[in-house]
PDB file of C-alpha atoms in Angstrom:
ATOM      1  CA  UNK A  19     -17.083 -19.785 -26.640  1.00 46.00           C
ATOM      2  CA  UNK A  20     -20.263 -21.831 -27.050  1.00 50.00           C
ATOM      3  CA  UNK A  21     -20.514 -25.225 -25.509  1.00 56.00           C
ATOM      4  CA  UNK A  22     -23.243 -27.488 -26.811  1.00 62.00           C
ATOM      5  CA  UNK A  23     -24.897 -30.290 -24.910  1.00 63.00           C
ATOM      6  CA  UNK A  24     -24.513 -32.743 -27.802  1.00 68.00           C
ATOM      7  CA  UNK A  25     -20.775 -33.103 -27.105  1.00 69.00           C
ATOM      8  CA  UNK A  26     -21.453 -34.070 -23.501  1.00 65.00           C
ATOM      9  CA  UNK A  27     -24.225 -36.499 -24.470  1.00 65.00           C
ATOM     10  CA  UNK A  28     -21.979 -37.952 -27.179  1.00 69.00           C
ATOM     11  CA  UNK A  29     -19.400 -38.817 -24.533  1.00 72.00           C
ATOM     12  CA  UNK A  30     -21.784 -40.125 -21.871  1.00 72.00           C
ATOM     13  CA  UNK A  31     -25.535 -39.989 -22.621  1.00 73.00           C
ATOM     14  CA  UNK A  32     -26.477 -41.008 -19.058  1.00 75.00           C
ATOM     15  CA  UNK A  33     -24.664 -38.070 -17.514  1.00 71.00           C
ATOM     16  CA  UNK A  34     -27.083 -35.228 -16.621  1.00 73.00           C
ATOM     17  CA  UNK A  35     -25.872 -31.833 -17.771  1.00 70.00           C
ATOM     18  CA  UNK A  36     -27.741 -28.720 -16.781  1.00 70.00           C
ATOM     19  CA  UNK A  37     -25.187 -25.946 -16.449  1.00 71.00           C
ATOM     20  CA  UNK A  38     -22.199 -25.332 -18.686  1.00 72.00           C
ATOM     21  CA  UNK A  39     -19.423 -22.926 -17.742  1.00 76.00           C
ATOM     22  CA  UNK A  40     -16.044 -22.325 -19.239  1.00 79.00           C
ATOM     23  CA  UNK A  41     -13.015 -22.743 -17.025  1.00 81.00           C
ATOM     24  CA  UNK A  42     -12.515 -18.972 -17.067  1.00 84.00           C
ATOM     25  CA  UNK A  43     -16.103 -18.409 -15.870  1.00 82.00           C
ATOM     26  CA  UNK A  44     -15.735 -20.989 -13.090  1.00 80.00           C
ATOM     27  CA  UNK A  45     -12.431 -19.487 -11.959  1.00 78.00           C
ATOM     28  CA  UNK A  46     -13.866 -15.979 -12.039  1.00 78.00           C
ATOM     29  CA  UNK A  47     -16.866 -17.038  -9.945  1.00 78.00           C
ATOM     30  CA  UNK A  48     -14.660 -18.852  -7.429  1.00 77.00           C
ATOM     31  CA  UNK A  49     -12.334 -15.853  -7.031  1.00 74.00           C
ATOM     32  CA  UNK A  50     -15.063 -13.206  -6.800  1.00 78.00           C
ATOM     33  CA  UNK A  51     -15.344 -13.310  -2.999  1.00 80.00           C
ATOM     34  CA  UNK A  52     -11.580 -13.252  -2.250  1.00 77.00           C
ATOM     35  CA  UNK A  53     -11.159 -10.507  -4.849  1.00 77.00           C
ATOM     36  CA  UNK A  54     -13.864  -8.413  -3.161  1.00 81.00           C
ATOM     37  CA  UNK A  55     -12.294  -9.020   0.251  1.00 79.00           C
ATOM     38  CA  UNK A  56      -8.859  -7.985  -0.997  1.00 76.00           C
ATOM     39  CA  UNK A  57     -10.273  -4.866  -2.647  1.00 81.00           C
ATOM     40  CA  UNK A  58     -12.121  -3.846   0.510  1.00 82.00           C
ATOM     41  CA  UNK A  59      -9.053  -4.471   2.678  1.00 79.00           C
ATOM     42  CA  UNK A  60      -6.990  -2.336   0.308  1.00 77.00           C
ATOM     43  CA  UNK A  61      -9.524   0.486   0.438  1.00 84.00           C
ATOM     44  CA  UNK A  62      -9.668   0.355   4.243  1.00 81.00           C
ATOM     45  CA  UNK A  63      -5.865   0.370   4.403  1.00 73.00           C
ATOM     46  CA  UNK A  64      -5.776   3.458   2.178  1.00 73.00           C
ATOM     47  CA  UNK A  65      -8.374   5.127   4.377  1.00 78.00           C
ATOM     48  CA  UNK A  66      -6.388   4.300   7.525  1.00 69.00           C
ATOM     49  CA  UNK A  67      -3.231   5.635   5.909  1.00 65.00           C
ATOM     50  CA  UNK A  68      -4.998   8.858   4.930  1.00 70.00           C
ATOM     51  CA  UNK A  69      -6.319   9.324   8.471  1.00 67.00           C
ATOM     52  CA  UNK A  70      -2.877   8.644   9.905  1.00 62.00           C
ATOM     53  CA  UNK A  71      -1.217  11.010   7.454  1.00 63.00           C
ATOM     54  CA  UNK A  72      -3.697  13.717   8.386  1.00 66.00           C
ATOM     55  CA  UNK A  73      -2.871  13.232  12.060  1.00 61.00           C
ATOM     56  CA  UNK A  74       0.882  13.391  11.302  1.00 73.00           C
ATOM     57  CA  UNK A  75       0.565  16.488   9.137  1.00 71.00           C
ATOM     58  CA  UNK A  76       2.150  18.823  11.715  1.00 75.00           C
ATOM     59  CA  UNK A  77       5.107  16.545  12.366  1.00 78.00           C
ATOM     60  CA  UNK A  78       5.643  15.761   8.700  1.00 81.00           C
ATOM     61  CA  UNK A  79       5.637  19.488   7.925  1.00 84.00           C
ATOM     62  CA  UNK A  80       8.615  19.810  10.242  1.00 83.00           C
ATOM     63  CA  UNK A  81      10.232  16.822   8.531  1.00 83.00           C
ATOM     64  CA  UNK A  82       9.719  18.476   5.143  1.00 86.00           C
ATOM     65  CA  UNK A  83      11.296  21.720   6.361  1.00 89.00           C
ATOM     66  CA  UNK A  84      14.213  19.746   7.789  1.00 87.00           C
ATOM     67  CA  UNK A  85      14.677  17.874   4.514  1.00 87.00           C
ATOM     68  CA  UNK A  86      14.675  21.135   2.544  1.00 90.00           C
ATOM     69  CA  UNK A  87      17.272  22.714   4.847  1.00 91.00           C
ATOM     70  CA  UNK A  88      19.329  19.526   4.788  1.00 87.00           C
ATOM     71  CA  UNK A  89      19.193  19.358   0.991  1.00 89.00           C
ATOM     72  CA  UNK A  90      20.344  22.966   0.681  1.00 89.00           C
ATOM     73  CA  UNK A  91      23.184  22.386   3.144  1.00 88.00           C
ATOM     74  CA  UNK A  92      24.210  19.167   1.420  1.00 86.00           C
ATOM     75  CA  UNK A  93      24.374  20.934  -1.943  1.00 86.00           C
ATOM     76  CA  UNK A  94      26.456  23.737  -0.418  1.00 87.00           C
ATOM     77  CA  UNK A  95      28.939  21.423   1.293  1.00 83.00           C
ATOM     78  CA  UNK A  96      29.032  18.697  -1.377  1.00 81.00           C
ATOM     79  CA  UNK A  97      32.113  20.169  -3.058  1.00 79.00           C
ATOM     80  CA  UNK A  98      33.993  20.221   0.244  1.00 79.00           C
ATOM     81  CA  UNK A  99      33.278  16.550   0.827  1.00 75.00           C
ATOM     82  CA  UNK A 100      33.836  15.390  -2.766  1.00 75.00           C
ATOM     83  CA  UNK A 101      37.264  14.000  -1.824  1.00 73.00           C
ATOM     84  CA  UNK A 102      35.605  11.561   0.551  1.00 71.00           C
ATOM     85  CA  UNK A 103      33.188  10.176  -2.051  1.00 72.00           C
ATOM     86  CA  UNK A 104      34.023   7.096  -4.117  1.00 71.00           C
ATOM     87  CA  UNK A 105      31.957   6.037  -7.105  1.00 76.00           C
ATOM     88  CA  UNK A 106      29.357   8.759  -6.589  1.00 78.00           C
ATOM     89  CA  UNK A 107      29.300  12.344  -7.762  1.00 81.00           C
ATOM     90  CA  UNK A 108      28.959  15.086  -5.145  1.00 82.00           C
ATOM     91  CA  UNK A 109      25.472  16.032  -6.399  1.00 85.00           C
ATOM     92  CA  UNK A 110      24.170  12.623  -7.494  1.00 86.00           C
ATOM     93  CA  UNK A 111      20.365  13.012  -7.757  1.00 88.00           C
ATOM     94  CA  UNK A 112      19.668   9.311  -7.103  1.00 89.00           C
ATOM     95  CA  UNK A 113      21.616   9.440  -3.837  1.00 85.00           C
ATOM     96  CA  UNK A 114      19.853  12.620  -2.722  1.00 87.00           C
ATOM     97  CA  UNK A 115      16.447  11.125  -3.563  1.00 90.00           C
ATOM     98  CA  UNK A 116      17.221   7.825  -1.805  1.00 90.00           C
ATOM     99  CA  UNK A 117      18.379   9.607   1.350  1.00 87.00           C
ATOM    100  CA  UNK A 118      15.279  11.824   1.346  1.00 89.00           C
ATOM    101  CA  UNK A 119      12.981   8.807   0.957  1.00 90.00           C
ATOM    102  CA  UNK A 120      14.699   6.836   3.729  1.00 88.00           C
ATOM    103  CA  UNK A 121      14.709   9.798   6.123  1.00 86.00           C
ATOM    104  CA  UNK A 122      11.046  10.508   5.341  1.00 87.00           C
ATOM    105  CA  UNK A 123      10.109   6.875   6.008  1.00 88.00           C
ATOM    106  CA  UNK A 124      11.972   6.841   9.317  1.00 84.00           C
ATOM    107  CA  UNK A 125      10.395  10.153  10.349  1.00 84.00           C
ATOM    108  CA  UNK A 126       6.935   8.908   9.367  1.00 84.00           C
ATOM    109  CA  UNK A 127       7.442   5.777  11.463  1.00 83.00           C
ATOM    110  CA  UNK A 128       8.653   7.909  14.363  1.00 81.00           C
ATOM    111  CA  UNK A 129       5.552  10.123  14.069  1.00 81.00           C
ATOM    112  CA  UNK A 130       3.192   7.199  13.574  1.00 80.00           C
ATOM    113  CA  UNK A 131       3.904   5.367  16.818  1.00 79.00           C
ATOM    114  CA  UNK A 132       3.039   8.272  19.187  1.00 78.00           C
ATOM    115  CA  UNK A 133       0.042   9.168  17.022  1.00 76.00           C
ATOM    116  CA  UNK A 134      -1.199   5.596  17.242  1.00 78.00           C
ATOM    117  CA  UNK A 135      -0.764   5.573  21.012  1.00 77.00           C
ATOM    118  CA  UNK A 136      -2.641   8.859  21.257  1.00 73.00           C
ATOM    119  CA  UNK A 137      -5.581   7.556  19.241  1.00 74.00           C
ATOM    120  CA  UNK A 138      -5.790   4.476  21.477  1.00 77.00           C
ATOM    121  CA  UNK A 139      -6.081   6.593  24.635  1.00 75.00           C
ATOM    122  CA  UNK A 140      -9.454   6.950  26.319  1.00 77.00           C
ATOM    123  CA  UNK A 141     -10.658  10.556  25.786  1.00 74.00           C
ATOM    124  CA  UNK A 142     -12.503  10.653  29.110  1.00 76.00           C
ATOM    125  CA  UNK A 143      -9.370   9.619  30.993  1.00 76.00           C
ATOM    126  CA  UNK A 144      -7.360  12.287  29.204  1.00 70.00           C
ATOM    127  CA  UNK A 145      -9.970  14.955  30.044  1.00 74.00           C
ATOM    128  CA  UNK A 146     -10.109  13.966  33.717  1.00 77.00           C
ATOM    129  CA  UNK A 147      -6.340  14.048  34.171  1.00 75.00           C
ATOM    130  CA  UNK A 148      -5.896  17.511  32.617  1.00 62.00           C
TER     131      UNK A 148
END
């Protein structure tokens, strides 16, 4: 969109005009700094999550093994418990997925707190006390 100076001078010839910007350009310029800050915070959060996930790898491996064993057992015993279920099939995939996601989230939170405490510990103090 081109904006010409003659329109501005036609409205008020005494008004000095030196820089025209569209509303979209002005909004984009005003939001550039917050957008950069939000992008950087997001990238740092992803980096922190990757570092945390790497530190929890051993514990989450055990969680994965437990989920696999639990899934196999649930599929084996689902027919026995089908009389207790109402409105859900004994092998409903959505229910199995939801339970796995919730259990994984709880296990990740349980692994995260000790890992966070361990990373906050002073390494020299830990070496002296061992």
